[in-house]
Coordinates of C-alpha atoms in Angstrom, one line a residue:
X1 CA 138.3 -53.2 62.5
X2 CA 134.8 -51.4 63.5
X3 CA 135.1 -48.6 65.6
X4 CA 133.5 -48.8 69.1
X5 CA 131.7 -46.2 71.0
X6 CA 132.0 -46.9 74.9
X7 CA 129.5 -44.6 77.3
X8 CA 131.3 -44.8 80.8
X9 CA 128.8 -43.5 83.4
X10 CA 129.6 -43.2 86.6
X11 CA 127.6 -44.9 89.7
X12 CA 125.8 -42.7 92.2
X13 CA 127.9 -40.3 91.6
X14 CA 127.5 -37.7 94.1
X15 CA 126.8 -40.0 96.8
X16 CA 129.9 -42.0 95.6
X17 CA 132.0 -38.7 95.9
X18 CA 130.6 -38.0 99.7
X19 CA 131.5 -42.2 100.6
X20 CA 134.9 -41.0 99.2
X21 CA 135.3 -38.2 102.2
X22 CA 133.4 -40.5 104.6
X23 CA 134.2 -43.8 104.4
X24 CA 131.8 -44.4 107.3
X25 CA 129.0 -43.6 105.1
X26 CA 129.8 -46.9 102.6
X27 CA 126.9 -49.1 102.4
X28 CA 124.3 -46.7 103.9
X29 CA 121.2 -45.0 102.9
X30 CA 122.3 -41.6 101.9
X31 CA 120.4 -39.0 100.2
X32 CA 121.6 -36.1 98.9
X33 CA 119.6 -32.4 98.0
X34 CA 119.3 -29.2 99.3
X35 CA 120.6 -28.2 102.3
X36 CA 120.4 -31.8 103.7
X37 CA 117.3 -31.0 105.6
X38 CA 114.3 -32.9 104.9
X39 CA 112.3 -30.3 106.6
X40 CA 113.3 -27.9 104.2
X41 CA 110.5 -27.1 102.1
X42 CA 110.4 -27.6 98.3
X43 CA 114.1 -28.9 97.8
X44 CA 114.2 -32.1 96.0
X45 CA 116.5 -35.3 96.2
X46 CA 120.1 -34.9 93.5
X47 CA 121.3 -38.6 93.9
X48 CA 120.0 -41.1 96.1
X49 CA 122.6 -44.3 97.0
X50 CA 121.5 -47.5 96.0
X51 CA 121.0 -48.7 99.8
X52 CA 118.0 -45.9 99.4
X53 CA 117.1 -46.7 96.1
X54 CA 115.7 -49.9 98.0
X55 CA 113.5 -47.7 99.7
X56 CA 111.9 -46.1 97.0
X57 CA 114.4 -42.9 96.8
X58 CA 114.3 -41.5 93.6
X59 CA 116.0 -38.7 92.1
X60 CA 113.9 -35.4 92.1
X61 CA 111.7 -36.7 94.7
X62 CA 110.5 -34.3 97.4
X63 CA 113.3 -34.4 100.3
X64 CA 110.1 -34.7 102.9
X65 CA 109.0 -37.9 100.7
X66 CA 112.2 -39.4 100.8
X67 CA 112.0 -38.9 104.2
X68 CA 109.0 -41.1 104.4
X69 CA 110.1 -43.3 102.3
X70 CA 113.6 -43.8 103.9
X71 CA 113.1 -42.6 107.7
X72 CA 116.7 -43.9 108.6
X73 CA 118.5 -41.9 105.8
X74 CA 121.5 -40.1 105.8
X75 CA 120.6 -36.8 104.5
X76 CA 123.7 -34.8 103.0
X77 CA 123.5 -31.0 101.0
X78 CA 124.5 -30.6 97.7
X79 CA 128.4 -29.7 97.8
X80 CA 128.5 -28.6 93.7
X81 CA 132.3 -27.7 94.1
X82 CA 133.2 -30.8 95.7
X83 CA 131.7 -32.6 92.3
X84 CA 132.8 -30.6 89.9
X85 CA 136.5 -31.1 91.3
X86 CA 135.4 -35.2 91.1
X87 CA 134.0 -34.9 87.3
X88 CA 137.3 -32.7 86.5
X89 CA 139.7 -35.6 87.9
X90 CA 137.5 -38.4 86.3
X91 CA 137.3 -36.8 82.7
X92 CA 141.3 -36.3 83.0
X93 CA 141.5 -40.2 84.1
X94 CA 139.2 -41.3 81.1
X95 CA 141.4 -39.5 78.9
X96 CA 144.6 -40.6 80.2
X97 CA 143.4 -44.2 79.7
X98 CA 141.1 -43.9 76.4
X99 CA 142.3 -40.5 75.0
X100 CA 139.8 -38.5 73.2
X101 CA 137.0 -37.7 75.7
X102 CA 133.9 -36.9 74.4
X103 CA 132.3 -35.3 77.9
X104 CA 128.1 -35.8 78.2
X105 CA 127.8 -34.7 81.5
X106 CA 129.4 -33.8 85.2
X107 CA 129.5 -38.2 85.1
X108 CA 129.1 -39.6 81.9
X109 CA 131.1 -39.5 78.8
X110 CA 132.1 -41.1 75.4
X111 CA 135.0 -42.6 74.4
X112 CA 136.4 -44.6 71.4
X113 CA 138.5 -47.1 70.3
X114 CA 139.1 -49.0 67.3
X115 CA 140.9 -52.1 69.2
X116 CA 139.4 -54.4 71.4
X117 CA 136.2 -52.8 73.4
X118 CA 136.5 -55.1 76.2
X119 CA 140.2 -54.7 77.6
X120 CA 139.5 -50.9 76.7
X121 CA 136.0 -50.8 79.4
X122 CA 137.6 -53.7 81.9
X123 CA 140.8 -50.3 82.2
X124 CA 138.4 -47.6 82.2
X125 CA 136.8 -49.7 85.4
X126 CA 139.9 -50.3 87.2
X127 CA 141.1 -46.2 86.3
X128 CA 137.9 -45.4 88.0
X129 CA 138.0 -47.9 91.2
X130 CA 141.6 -46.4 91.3
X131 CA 139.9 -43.2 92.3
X132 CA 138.1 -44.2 94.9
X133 CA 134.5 -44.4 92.5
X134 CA 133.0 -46.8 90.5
X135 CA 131.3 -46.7 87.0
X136 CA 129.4 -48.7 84.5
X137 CA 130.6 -48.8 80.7
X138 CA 128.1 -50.0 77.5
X139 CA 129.8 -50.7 74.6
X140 CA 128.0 -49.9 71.3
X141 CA 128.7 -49.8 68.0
X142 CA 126.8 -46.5 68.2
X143 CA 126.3 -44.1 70.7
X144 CA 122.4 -45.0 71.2
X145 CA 123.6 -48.4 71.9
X146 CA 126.5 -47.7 73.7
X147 CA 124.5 -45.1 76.3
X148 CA 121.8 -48.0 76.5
X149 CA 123.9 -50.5 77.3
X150 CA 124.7 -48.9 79.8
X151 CA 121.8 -49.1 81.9
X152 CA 121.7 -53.0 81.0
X153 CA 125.0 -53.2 82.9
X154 CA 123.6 -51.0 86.2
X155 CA 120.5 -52.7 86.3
X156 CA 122.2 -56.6 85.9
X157 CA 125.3 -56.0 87.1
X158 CA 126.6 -58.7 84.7
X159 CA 128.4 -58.3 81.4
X160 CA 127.5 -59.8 77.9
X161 CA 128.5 -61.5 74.9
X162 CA 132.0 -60.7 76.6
X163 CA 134.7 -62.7 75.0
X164 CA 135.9 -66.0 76.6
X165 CA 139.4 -65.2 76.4
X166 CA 139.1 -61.8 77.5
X167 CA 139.2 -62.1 81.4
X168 CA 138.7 -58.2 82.0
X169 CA 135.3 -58.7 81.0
X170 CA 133.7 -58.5 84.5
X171 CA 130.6 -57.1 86.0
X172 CA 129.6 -53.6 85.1
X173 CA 130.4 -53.9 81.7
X174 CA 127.6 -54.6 78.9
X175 CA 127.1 -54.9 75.1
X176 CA 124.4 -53.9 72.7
X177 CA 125.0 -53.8 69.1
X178 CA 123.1 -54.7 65.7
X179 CA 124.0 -58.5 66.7
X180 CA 121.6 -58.3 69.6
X181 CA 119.7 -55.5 69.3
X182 CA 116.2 -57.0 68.2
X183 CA 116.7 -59.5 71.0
X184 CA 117.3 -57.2 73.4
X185 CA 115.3 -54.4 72.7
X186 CA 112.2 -55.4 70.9
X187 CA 110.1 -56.5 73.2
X188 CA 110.5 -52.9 75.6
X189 CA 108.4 -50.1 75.4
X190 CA 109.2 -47.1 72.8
X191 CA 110.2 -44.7 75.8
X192 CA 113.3 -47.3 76.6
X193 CA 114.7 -45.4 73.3
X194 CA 117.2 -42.9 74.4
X195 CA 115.4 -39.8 72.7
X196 CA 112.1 -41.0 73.2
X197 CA 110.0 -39.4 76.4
X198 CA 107.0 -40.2 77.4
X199 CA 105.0 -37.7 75.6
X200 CA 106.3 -39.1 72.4
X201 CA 105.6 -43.1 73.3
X202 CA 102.5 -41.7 73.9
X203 CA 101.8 -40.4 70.6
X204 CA 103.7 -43.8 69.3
X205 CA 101.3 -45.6 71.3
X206 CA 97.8 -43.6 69.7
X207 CA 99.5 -44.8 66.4
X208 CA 99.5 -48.6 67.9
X209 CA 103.5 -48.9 68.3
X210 CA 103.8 -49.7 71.5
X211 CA 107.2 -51.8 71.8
X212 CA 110.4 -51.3 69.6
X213 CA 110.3 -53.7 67.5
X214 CA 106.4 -52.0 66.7
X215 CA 108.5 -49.1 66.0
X216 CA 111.1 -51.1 63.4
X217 CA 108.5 -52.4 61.4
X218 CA 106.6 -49.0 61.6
X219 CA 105.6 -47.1 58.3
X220 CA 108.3 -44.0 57.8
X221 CA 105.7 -42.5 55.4
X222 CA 103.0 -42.5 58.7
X223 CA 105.6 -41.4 61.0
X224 CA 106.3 -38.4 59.2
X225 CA 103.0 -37.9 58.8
X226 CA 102.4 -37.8 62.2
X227 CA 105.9 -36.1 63.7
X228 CA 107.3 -34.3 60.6
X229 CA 109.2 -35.2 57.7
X230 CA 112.6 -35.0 59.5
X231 CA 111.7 -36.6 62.9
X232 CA 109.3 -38.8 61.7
X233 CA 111.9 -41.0 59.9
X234 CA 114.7 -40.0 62.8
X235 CA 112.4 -42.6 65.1
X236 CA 112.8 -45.1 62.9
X237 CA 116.1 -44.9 62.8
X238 CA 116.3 -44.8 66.4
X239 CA 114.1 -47.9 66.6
X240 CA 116.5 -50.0 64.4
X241 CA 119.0 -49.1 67.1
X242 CA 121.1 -46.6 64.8
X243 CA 122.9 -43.5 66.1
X244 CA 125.7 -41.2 65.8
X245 CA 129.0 -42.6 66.0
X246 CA 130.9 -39.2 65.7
X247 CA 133.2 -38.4 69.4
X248 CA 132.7 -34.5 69.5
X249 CA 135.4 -33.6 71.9
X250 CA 135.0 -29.8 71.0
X251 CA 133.2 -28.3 74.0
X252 CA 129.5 -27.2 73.2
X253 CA 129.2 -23.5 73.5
X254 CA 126.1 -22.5 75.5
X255 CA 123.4 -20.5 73.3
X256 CA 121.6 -19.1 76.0
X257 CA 122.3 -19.1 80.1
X258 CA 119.5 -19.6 82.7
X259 CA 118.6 -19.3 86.4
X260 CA 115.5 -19.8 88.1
X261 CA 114.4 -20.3 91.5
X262 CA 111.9 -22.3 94.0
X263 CA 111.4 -20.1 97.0
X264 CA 110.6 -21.6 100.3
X265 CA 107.5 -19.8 100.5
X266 CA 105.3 -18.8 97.7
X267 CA 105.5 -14.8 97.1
X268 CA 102.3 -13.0 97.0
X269 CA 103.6 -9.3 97.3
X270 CA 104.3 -7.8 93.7
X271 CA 107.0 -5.6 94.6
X272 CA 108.9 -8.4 96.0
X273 CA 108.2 -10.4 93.2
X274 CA 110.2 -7.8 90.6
X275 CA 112.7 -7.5 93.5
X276 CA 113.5 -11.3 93.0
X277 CA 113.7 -10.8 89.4
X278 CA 115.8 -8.1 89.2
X279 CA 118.1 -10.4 91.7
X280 CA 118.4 -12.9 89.6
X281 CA 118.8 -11.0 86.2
X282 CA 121.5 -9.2 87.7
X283 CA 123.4 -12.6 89.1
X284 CA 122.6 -14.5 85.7
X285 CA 123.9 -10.8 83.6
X286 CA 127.0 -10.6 85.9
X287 CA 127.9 -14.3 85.3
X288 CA 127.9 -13.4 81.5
X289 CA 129.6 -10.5 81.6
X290 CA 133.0 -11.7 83.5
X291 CA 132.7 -14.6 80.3
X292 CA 132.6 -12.1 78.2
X293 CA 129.3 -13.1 76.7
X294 CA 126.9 -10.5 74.7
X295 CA 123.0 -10.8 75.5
X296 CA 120.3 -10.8 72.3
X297 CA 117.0 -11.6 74.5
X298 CA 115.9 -11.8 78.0
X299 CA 113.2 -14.5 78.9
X300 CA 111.1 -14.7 82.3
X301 CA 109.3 -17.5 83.7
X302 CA 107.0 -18.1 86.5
X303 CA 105.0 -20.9 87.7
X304 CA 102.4 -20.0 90.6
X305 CA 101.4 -22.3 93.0
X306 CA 99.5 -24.6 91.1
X307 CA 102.4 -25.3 88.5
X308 CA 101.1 -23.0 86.0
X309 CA 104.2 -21.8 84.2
X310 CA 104.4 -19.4 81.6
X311 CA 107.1 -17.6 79.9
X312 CA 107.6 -13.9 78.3
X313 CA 110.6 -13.1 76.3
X314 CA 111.5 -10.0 74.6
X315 CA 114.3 -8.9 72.3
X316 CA 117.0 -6.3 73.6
X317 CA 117.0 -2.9 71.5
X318 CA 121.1 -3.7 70.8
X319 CA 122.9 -7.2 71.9
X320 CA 124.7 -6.2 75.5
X321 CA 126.1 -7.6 78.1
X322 CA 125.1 -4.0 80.5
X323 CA 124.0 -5.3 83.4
X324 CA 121.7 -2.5 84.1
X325 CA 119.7 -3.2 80.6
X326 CA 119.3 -6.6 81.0
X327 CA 117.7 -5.8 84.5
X328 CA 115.4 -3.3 83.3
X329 CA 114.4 -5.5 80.9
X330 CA 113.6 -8.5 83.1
X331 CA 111.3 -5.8 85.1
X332 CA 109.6 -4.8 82.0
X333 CA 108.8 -8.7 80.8
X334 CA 107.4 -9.2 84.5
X335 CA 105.4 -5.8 84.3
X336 CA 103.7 -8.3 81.5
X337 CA 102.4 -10.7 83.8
X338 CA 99.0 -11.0 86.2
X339 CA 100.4 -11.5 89.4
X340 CA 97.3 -12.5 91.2
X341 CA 98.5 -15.7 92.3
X342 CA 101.1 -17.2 94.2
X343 CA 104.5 -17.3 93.0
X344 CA 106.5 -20.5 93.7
X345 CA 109.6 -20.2 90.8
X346 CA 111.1 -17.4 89.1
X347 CA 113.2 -17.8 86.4
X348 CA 115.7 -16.1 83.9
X349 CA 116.9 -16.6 80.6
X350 CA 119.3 -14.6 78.4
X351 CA 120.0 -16.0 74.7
X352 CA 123.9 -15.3 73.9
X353 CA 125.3 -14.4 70.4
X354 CA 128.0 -17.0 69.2
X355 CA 131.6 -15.3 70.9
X356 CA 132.6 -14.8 67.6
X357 CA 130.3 -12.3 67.3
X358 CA 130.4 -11.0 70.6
X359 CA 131.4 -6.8 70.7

């Protein structure tokens, strides 16, 4: 039998994990960022339920917009501990119930299985529910289709092609394989292509592919032309709705560790400036250190008022995970920069060796 891939995402997640603690909150508008203060200035929306989806809410949207947008909201901070704890118990559920986990994010992962796909995602469902959540699961026979069929079961709430004898085929589950694929998918735009952003459609688009199925009939000879001779060809294989169908249950090991910052009020005053740098240097340099991570590079960005962002990097004279060297270097990469406008983010980034090369 084939193998399937099965992409289980979880719904609303954060919100979900706040109904969980308040039950009262269930069905409600709530809107989670920041502090939980719309008037806060420059903090953004994390999840948004989908009673304030309905109202325009979006994910990333100003907090004073969604405000607007959704004057009746229930406005809650972001409590990261609370859902990492959540994605820590849902990860142990999906492998309890699947077994190997391939884990995509703080709610989504992979999972396989080489029986029957349905009966696998209709106990993955009920696992879930069991915790007081709710998820969505695509089945694919890939994991681009699998992670797309996803967001066919969120956005129709219905199932497909699910087997007539199979009653735990219910809402929330959804399939997308080769069978269906140029039915399904042809007709969208290129950016519906898990890997394919807007800036690329884009460049699709001055090459008059427009839709998917533009994009499986496309020249691979004129798409590496125009995107190079390994991802030219890698969008065609996308198109056709092909994908990796490898579970990679190792953990990735991070290359590099960032921080940055929006401050509530733009900085103007240089010297507070480098103070903030050296700040956050030292927290992102102390947070490698106790995992026993060596540093190669340090990296600073800074976007001014306007959104200009720019970024300086420079290489450390030995790899080091001194706290005190890292800082200095930071200061020496802002040293680089005009500082005649406002500031409204500061950022850090320090590039890691592999730990098996650590010192």
């Amino acid at each position: 039998m084939p193998q399937w891939l099965l992409h289980v995402d979880l719904d609303q997640f954060q919100a979900a994990v706040e109904f969980r603690r308040r039950p009262e909150l269930r069905g409600q508008p709530v809107i989670v960022g920041g502090e939980g203060d719309p008037a806060q200035p420059r903090k953004v929306v994390t999840c948004a339920s989908y009673p304030a989806r309905a109202f325009g809410v979006r994910a990333g949207m100003p907090l004073r917009t969604a405000q607007r947008k959704c004057p009746d909201g229930v406005f809650l901070p972001v409590d990261m501990d609370a859902y990492e704890i959540a994605s820590e118990e849902i990860m142990a559920t999906l492998g309890r119930v699947a077994g190997a986990v391939e884990v995509w994010g703080m709610d989504e992962a992979f999972v396989a299985t080489d029986g029957d796909p349905w009966a696998l995602a209709a106990r993955l469902r009920t696992a879930i529910i069991d915790l007081g959540l709710t998820c969505s699961v695509g089945i694919g026979d890939n994991k681009l289709t699998a992670k797309l069929a996803t967001g066919f079961a969120k956005s129709t709430g219905k199932t497909s092609a699910e087997p007539e004898h199979d009653p735990g085929a219910a809402a929330g589950i959804f399939q997308l394989t080769a069978a269906n694929w140029a039915e399904l998918m042809g007709h969208r735009p290129t950016d519906a292509l898990w890997g394919v952003g807007a800036k690329i459609a884009k460049r699709l688009a001055a090459l008059d592919i427009h839709t998917v199925a533009d994009l499986m009939a496309a020249d691979r000879a004129r798409l590496a032309a125009e995107f190079g001779p390994n991802t030219g060809p890698y969008f065609w294989v996308l198109g056709h709705g092909k994908g990796d169908t490898e579970l990679v249950t190792t953990p990735r090991i991070p290359v590099g560790r960032s921080k940055s910052e929006t401050f509530p009020h733009d900085l103007t005053d240089p010297a507070e400036i480098h103070r903030e740098v050296a700040r956050i240097a030292g927290e992102v340099a102390e947070e490698m250190r106790e995992h026993h991570r060596v540093s190669t590079r340090v990296a600073v960005t800074v976007r001014t008022k306007t959104f200009y962002t720019r970024s300086k990097q420079q290489k450390l004279p030995a790899p080091t995970d001194d706290i005190p060297t890292i800082v200095d270097t930071a200061l020496a990469i802002i040293a680089r920069f005009d500082l005649d406008r406002p500031v409204r983010l500061l950022g850090v980034r320090l590039e890691l060796l592999p730990p098996d090369q650590d010192s």
